[in-house]
């Protein structure tokens, strides 16, 4: 099936089935909404003057981005297809964050300073037919990073979350704030599959004087990478150079093929789109499911206590119904005739039931008061400290998920009222379960 059709179908399904549930459990849907909304995205990040803009210009076949040795360009630039026949044009960041058809609404929170460093360029290029490319200001070092006037790392993280492919570029000269950058982007991607969305590129390799120089740079980069990924295995690093800039040399000749692989990989990013959407849905719906699981168990415990309280209230209400009026009569000489004495003298009429019925109702009201005021709030208090008892953490994955969602559950519990008992949590839980097991699975099968 066509990927665009699949994406549209998923968008409407998720919107209809799940967005009310995200709202209900106070979880952010805007993230998923943004991912479902737009076209495939390739995000290019890395040191300044590592050759990001040069690579993008080469891909697009036009010098659309400024290039240079100094940190020339300090804006996030979305490059996307324009209207056929129209000249290239620019749209400012303030317009982009307010455009509902674009996935950048959440970037408004980064403030005016960010928005003045955010823009879209619309142009014609075959590469842009099915994807957009984001060029980014190069990372500096962590000290100067703080002077930008907006949270650069957080912006990177959110951009990475939208992207289908993240090209992380280094050059042999500088290491930049690699570790912080990597942490910022990694934390917004799904744990299981996020790694596959990042490709590492060492560019400007033509500037290495000889093979041993190249090997030294490569070694340093690998060491850096193992530091930041915390993994022993080194991911593939594409070694590349800009043909327009590089003098032909013995080092470069065997790398031409690797360059082609890199370009092919970037161009193939749209092919991962639906898979990424599914992974993101998977990730966020699992979070939703865990919150719902906790609330379901909480309301089940609530029901158990409610049943217990009702049972006691019922047992208590029998003597109140039959003997309550006697007690009142002995105190205030009303009513003239109690229910039991009327039964004995066979003069029973409707009036004899008035007081017993009122007393019965009062008992039930009292029981409800005790339940909601003491029993239910006792339950809330108990789980405020032990919310982990509300979920079954039978796998490492669920434990990790829980550490992320626990706070959400606690804030829901803090606000909980007896209405939670009727909130339909267990129905919601089965609905989510069904979505994951059947709907989502069928989409995974479709793209396999
Ligand atoms: N020798 C050489 N220079 C390059 C290469 N790629 C980019 N450059 C130059 O390096 C400078 C920085 O490139 P640019 O694309 O602006 O880097 P950005 O800051 O990452 O966007 C420019 O002067 C480019 O001409 C390359 O592969 N080899
Ligand atoms: Mg640049």
mmCIF file of C-alpha atoms in Angstrom, residues 3 20 31 34 57 65 67-68 94 100 122 132 162 164 205 207 222 247 284 315 341 358 390-391 396 406 426 438:
data_model
loop_
_atom_site.group_PDB
_atom_site.id
_atom_site.type_symbol
_atom_site.label_atom_id
_atom_site.label_comp_id
_atom_site.label_asym_id
_atom_site.label_seq_id
_atom_site.Cartn_x
_atom_site.Cartn_y
_atom_site.Cartn_z
ATOM 1 C CA UNK A 3 2.972 5.024 2.277
ATOM 2 C CA UNK A 20 -9.444 11.302 23.686
ATOM 3 C CA UNK A 31 3.945 14.991 19.940
ATOM 4 C CA UNK A 34 3.084 16.336 14.968
ATOM 5 C CA UNK A 57 23.499 21.912 -1.329
ATOM 6 C CA UNK A 65 22.444 27.257 1.979
ATOM 7 C CA UNK A 67 28.596 27.782 3.519
ATOM 8 C CA UNK A 68 31.856 28.941 5.039
ATOM 9 C CA UNK A 94 6.901 32.877 13.756
ATOM 10 C CA UNK A 100 -1.550 24.033 12.010
ATOM 11 C CA UNK A 122 10.624 26.462 -0.285
ATOM 12 C CA UNK A 132 12.126 17.853 3.784
ATOM 13 C CA UNK A 162 10.219 14.498 14.188
ATOM 14 C CA UNK A 164 13.100 9.941 10.034
ATOM 15 C CA UNK A 205 38.258 13.559 5.056
ATOM 16 C CA UNK A 207 41.758 17.352 4.583
ATOM 17 C CA UNK A 222 35.246 6.164 17.514
ATOM 18 C CA UNK A 247 41.427 17.548 -4.441
ATOM 19 C CA UNK A 284 3.521 6.478 23.299
ATOM 20 C CA UNK A 315 -25.992 -4.990 57.569
ATOM 21 C CA UNK A 341 -45.653 -2.274 67.174
ATOM 22 C CA UNK A 358 -35.729 8.198 56.282
ATOM 23 C CA UNK A 390 -0.719 -0.482 40.935
ATOM 24 C CA UNK A 391 1.223 -1.943 38.018
ATOM 25 C CA UNK A 396 12.890 -4.469 32.211
ATOM 26 C CA UNK A 406 5.251 7.205 37.611
ATOM 27 C CA UNK A 426 -10.841 -0.890 32.645
ATOM 28 C CA UNK A 438 -4.583 -5.946 16.750
#
